[in-house]
Coordinates of C-alpha atoms in Angstrom, one line a residue:
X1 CA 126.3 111.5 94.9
X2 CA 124.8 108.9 92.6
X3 CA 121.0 108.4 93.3
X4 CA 119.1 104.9 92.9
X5 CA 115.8 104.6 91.4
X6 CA 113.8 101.5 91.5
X7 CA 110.9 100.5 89.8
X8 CA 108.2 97.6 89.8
X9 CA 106.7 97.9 86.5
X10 CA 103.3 97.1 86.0
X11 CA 102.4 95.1 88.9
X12 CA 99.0 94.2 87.7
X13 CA 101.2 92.4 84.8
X14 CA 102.7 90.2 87.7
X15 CA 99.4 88.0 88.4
X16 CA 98.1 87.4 91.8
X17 CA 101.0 86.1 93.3
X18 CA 102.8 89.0 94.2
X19 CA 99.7 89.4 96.9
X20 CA 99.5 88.4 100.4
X21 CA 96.1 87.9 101.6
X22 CA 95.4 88.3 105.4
X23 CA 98.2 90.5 106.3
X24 CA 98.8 91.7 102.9
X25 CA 100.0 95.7 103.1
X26 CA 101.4 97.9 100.4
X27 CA 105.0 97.2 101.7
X28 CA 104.6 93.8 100.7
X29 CA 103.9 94.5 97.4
X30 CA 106.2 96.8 97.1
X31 CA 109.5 94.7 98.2
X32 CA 108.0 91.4 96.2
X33 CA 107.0 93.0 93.3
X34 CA 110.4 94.7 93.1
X35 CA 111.9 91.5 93.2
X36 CA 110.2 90.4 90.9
X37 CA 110.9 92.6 88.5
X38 CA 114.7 92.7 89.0
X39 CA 114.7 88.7 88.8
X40 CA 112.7 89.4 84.8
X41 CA 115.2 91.9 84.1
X42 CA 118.1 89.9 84.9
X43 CA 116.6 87.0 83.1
X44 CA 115.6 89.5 80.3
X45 CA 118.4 91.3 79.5
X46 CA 120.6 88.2 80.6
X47 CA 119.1 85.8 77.7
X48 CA 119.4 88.5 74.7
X49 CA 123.4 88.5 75.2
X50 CA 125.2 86.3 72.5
X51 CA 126.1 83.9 75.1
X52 CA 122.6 83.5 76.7
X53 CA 123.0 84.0 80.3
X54 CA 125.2 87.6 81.1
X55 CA 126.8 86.2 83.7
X56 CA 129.7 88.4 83.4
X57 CA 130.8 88.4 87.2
X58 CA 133.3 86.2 88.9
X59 CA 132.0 82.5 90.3
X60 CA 130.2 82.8 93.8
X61 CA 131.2 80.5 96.2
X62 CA 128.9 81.3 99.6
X63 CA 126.1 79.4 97.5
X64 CA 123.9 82.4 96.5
X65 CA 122.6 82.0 93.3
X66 CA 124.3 83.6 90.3
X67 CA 123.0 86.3 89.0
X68 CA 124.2 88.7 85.4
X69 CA 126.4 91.6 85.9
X70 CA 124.5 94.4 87.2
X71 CA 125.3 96.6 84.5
X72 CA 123.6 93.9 82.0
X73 CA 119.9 94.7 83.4
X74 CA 120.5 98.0 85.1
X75 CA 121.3 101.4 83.2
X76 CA 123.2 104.3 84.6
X77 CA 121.9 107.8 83.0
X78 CA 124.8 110.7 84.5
X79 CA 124.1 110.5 88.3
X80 CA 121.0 108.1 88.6
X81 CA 121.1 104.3 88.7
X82 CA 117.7 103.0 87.0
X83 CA 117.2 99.4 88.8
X84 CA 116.3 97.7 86.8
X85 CA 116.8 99.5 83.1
X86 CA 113.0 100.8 82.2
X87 CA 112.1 100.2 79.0
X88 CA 110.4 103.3 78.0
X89 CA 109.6 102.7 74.7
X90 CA 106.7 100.3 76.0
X91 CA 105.3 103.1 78.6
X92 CA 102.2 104.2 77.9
X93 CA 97.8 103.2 78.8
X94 CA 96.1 101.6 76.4
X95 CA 93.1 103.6 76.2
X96 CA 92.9 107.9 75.6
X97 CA 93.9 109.8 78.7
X98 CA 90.2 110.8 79.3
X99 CA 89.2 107.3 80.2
X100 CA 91.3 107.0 83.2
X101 CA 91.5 108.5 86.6
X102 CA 95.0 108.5 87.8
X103 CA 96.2 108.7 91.5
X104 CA 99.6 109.4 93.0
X105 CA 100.8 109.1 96.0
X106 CA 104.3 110.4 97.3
X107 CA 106.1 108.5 100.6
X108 CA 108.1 110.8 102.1
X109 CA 110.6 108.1 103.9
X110 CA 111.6 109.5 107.2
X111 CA 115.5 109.3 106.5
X112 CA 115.3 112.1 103.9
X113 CA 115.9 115.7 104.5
X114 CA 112.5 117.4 104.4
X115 CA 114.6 120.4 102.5
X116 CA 114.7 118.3 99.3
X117 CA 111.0 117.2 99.1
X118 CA 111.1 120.1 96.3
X119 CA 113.3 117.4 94.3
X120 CA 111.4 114.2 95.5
X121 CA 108.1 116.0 94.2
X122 CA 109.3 116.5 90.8
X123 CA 111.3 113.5 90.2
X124 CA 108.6 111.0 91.5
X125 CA 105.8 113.0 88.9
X126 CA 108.8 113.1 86.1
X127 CA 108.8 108.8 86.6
X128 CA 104.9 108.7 86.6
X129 CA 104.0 110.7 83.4
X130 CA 106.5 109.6 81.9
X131 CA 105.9 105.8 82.5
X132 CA 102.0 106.3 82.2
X133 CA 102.4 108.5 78.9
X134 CA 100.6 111.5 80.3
X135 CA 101.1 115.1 80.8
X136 CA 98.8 115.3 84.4
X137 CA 97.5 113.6 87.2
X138 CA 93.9 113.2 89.0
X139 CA 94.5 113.2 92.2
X140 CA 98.6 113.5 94.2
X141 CA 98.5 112.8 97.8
X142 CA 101.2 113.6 100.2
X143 CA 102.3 111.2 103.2
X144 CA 104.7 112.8 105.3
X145 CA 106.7 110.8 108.0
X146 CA 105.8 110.2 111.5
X147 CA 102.1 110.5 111.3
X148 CA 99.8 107.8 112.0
X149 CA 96.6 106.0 113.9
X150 CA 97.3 104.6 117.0
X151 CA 94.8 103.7 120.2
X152 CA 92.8 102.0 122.6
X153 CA 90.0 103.6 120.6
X154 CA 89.4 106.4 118.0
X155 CA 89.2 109.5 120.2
X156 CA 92.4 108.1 121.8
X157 CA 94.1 107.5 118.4
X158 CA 92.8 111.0 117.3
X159 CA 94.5 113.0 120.4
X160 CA 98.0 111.4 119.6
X161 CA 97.5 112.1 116.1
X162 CA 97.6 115.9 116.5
X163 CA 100.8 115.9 118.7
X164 CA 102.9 113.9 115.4
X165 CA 104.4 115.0 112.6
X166 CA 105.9 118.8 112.3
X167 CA 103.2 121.0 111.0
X168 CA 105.9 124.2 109.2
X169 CA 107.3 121.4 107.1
X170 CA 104.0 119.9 106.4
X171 CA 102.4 123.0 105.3
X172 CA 106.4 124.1 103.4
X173 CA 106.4 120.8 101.5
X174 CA 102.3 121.8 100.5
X175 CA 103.0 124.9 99.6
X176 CA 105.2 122.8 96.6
X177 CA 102.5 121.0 95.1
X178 CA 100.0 123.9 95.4
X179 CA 101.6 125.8 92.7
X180 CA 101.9 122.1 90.9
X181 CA 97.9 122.4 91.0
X182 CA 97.3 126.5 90.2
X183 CA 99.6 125.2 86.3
X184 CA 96.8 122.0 86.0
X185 CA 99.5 119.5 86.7
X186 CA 97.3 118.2 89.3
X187 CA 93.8 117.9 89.4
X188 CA 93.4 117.6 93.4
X189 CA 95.7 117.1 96.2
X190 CA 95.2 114.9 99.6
X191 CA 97.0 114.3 102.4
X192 CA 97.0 111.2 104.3
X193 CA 97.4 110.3 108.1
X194 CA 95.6 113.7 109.4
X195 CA 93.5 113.7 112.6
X196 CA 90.7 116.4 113.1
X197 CA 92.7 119.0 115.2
X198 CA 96.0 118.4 112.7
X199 CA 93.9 119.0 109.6
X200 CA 92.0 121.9 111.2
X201 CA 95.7 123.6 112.1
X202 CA 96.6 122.2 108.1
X203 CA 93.6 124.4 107.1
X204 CA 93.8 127.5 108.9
X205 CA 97.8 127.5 107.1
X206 CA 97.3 126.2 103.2
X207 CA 95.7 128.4 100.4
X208 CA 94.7 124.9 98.2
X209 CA 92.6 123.0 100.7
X210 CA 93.2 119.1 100.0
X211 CA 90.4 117.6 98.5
X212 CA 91.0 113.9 100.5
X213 CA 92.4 112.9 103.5
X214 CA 93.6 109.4 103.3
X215 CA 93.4 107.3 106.6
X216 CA 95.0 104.1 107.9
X217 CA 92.6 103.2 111.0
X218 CA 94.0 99.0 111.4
X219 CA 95.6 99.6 114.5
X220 CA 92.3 101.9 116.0
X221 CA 89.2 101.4 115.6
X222 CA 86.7 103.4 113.6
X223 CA 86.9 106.8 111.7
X224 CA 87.3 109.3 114.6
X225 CA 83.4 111.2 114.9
X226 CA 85.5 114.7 115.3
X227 CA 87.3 114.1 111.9
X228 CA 84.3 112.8 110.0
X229 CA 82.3 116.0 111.5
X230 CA 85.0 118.4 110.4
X231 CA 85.6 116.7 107.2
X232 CA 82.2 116.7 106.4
X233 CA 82.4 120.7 107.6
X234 CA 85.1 121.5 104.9
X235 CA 83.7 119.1 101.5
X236 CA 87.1 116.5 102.4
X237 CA 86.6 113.3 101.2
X238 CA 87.5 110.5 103.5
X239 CA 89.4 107.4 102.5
X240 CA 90.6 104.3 104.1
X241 CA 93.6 102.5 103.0
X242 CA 96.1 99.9 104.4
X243 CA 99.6 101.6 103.0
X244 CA 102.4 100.7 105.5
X245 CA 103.7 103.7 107.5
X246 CA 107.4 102.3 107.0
X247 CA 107.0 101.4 103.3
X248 CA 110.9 101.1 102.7
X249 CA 113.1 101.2 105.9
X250 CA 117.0 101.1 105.0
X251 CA 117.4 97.5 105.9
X252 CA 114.9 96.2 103.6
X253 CA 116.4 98.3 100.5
X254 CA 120.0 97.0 101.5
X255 CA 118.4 93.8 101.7
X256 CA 116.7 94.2 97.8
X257 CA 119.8 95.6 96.5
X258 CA 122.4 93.4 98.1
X259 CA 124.4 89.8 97.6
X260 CA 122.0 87.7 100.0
X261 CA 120.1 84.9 98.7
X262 CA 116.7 87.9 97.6
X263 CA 119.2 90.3 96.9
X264 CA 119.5 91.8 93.3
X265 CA 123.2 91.6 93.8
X266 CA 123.7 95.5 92.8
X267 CA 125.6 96.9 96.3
X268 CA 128.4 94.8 97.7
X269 CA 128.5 93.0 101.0
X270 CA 131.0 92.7 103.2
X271 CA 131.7 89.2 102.0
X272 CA 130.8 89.9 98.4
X273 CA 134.5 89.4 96.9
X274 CA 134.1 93.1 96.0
X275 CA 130.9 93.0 93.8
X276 CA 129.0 95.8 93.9
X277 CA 128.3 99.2 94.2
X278 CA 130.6 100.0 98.1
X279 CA 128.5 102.8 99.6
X280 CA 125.8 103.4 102.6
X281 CA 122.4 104.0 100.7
X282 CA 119.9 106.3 102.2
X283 CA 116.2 105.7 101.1
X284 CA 114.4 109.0 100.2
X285 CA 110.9 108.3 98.9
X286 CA 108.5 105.9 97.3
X287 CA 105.5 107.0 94.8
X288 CA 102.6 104.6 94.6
X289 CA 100.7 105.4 91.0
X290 CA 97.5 103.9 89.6
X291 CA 95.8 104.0 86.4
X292 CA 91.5 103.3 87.0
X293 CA 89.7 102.8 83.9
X294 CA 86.7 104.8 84.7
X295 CA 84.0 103.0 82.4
X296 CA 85.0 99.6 82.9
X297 CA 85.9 99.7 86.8
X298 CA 89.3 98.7 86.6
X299 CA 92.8 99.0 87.2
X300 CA 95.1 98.9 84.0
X301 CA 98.5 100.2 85.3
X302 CA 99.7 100.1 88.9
X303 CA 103.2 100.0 90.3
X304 CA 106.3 101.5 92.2
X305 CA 109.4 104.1 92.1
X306 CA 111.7 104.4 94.9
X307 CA 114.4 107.0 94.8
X308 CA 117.6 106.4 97.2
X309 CA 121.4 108.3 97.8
X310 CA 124.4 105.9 97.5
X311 CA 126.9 108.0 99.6
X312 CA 130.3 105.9 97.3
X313 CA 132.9 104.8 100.2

């Protein structure tokens, strides 16, 4: 089956006002900055045609804007569908590799078999190094699905956190990016989302103990005292963050990819005439990357993949 991959580009490139303040998550960025780079692309790849727009596709008349052919901005490569068409020739930091510090993260979306994370590990780090121009990583952390912070307070929030998740395919999917670390790929790994008894279990099972454990704590309250105590126990750094839990649910992607007014115009609709790729598309995983310039305190390069199954009617 073909697979989808979707990428943001640089979204430090796309100036402030791809962020929402207040309620501004990582999902928001995510779907507007995707947007916003399929809307370049298509205005892109669109103007370098001889007649100046691309608009190679039949005449809409539901009032949606018009948009080029898909295969104008997007680039099929065998089985995967690059949305838009990445420009690798441009890929690459500005600086020598030693001046950055470069973290990954991997969402595992929870409509993707866990059996395959083997293939969402590698293809998400084969995107990264190859759009940052570099051979390893600082620091890849794992978020698995189904795992979060949730209470009245933070011992509350803590206790439910050990009862989610399933710890054999948590410490399965580790065992992957452990040997990832022993050939220097990876620097360190983290894990994000783990209470103190569901680390402590993670622990007792892993030979590579993670070196952070990322936490979202907006709908608790603090850092729960048992998970600072045992962090503090085992040299785990903690970190706070405010990543959605649902970063790409299949309604949003359909919504991205589809005819609607926001929609890239890339899988047909019901009422789409026929446009389109005809299919029901599964979303797999997103990776979050960033690039840190370690002398100057900033960020140079930060963006998005998503990977997805198109399952062709």
């Amino acid at each position: 089956m073909p697979r989808i991959v979707l990428s943001t580009g640089n979204v430090i490139l796309g100036g402030p006002s791809i962020r929402k303040p207040g309620t501004y998550r990582s999902n928001l960025e995510l779907t507007n900055s995707l947007r916003s780079n399929f809307l370049a692309a298509q205005q892109d790849y669109a103007a370098a045609l001889p007649n100046g727009n691309g608009d190679t596709s039949q005449p809409r008349e539901n009032g949606h804007r018009r948009r080029p052919a898909p295969d104008v901005w997007t680039e099929r490569d065998d089985s995967i569908i690059y949305v838009p068409r990445i420009d690798w020739a441009s890929a690459g930091l500005q600086e020598c590799r030693s001046q950055y510090e470069i973290t990954v993260k991997l969402f595992f979306l929870p409509t993707a078999p866990p059996e395959k994370r083997i293939d969402y590990i590698q293809e998400s780090l084969r995107l990264v190094t190859k759009e940052l121009g570099v051979s390893n990583i600082d620091l890849f952390i794992l978020s698995f699905p189904g795992i979060f912070f949730e209470g009245e307070c933070e011992y509350e929030a803590d206790r439910k956190n050990a009862t989610m998740g399933s710890d054999e395919e948590e410490v399965a999917t580790w065992g992957l990016v452990e040997d990832l670390y022993e050939q220097g790929q990876i620097s360190r790994l983290g894990i994000a989302e783990f209470g103190s008894e569901k680390l402590r279990r993670f622990l007792d099972k892993v030979k590579v103990r993670p070196a952070v454990d990322q936490i979202n704590i907006k709908n608790c309250c603090n850092v729960p005292p048992p998970l600072t105590k045992l962090a503090k126990e085992k040299g785990i750094e903690l970190l706070t963050h405010n990543d959605s839990t649902d970063i790409l649910p299949s309604g949003t992607l359909r919504e991205l990819l589809g005819q609607g007014p926001q929609g890239a115009g890339v899988l047909a609709d019901d009422d789409a005439n026929g446009a389109g790729l005809k299919g029901e598309i599964t979303p797999e995983w997103v990776v979050k990357y960033t690039a840190f310039v370690k002398d100057r305190g900033v960020i140079e390069n930060k963006g998005y993949f998503a990977g997805a199954e198109l399952a062709e009617a």
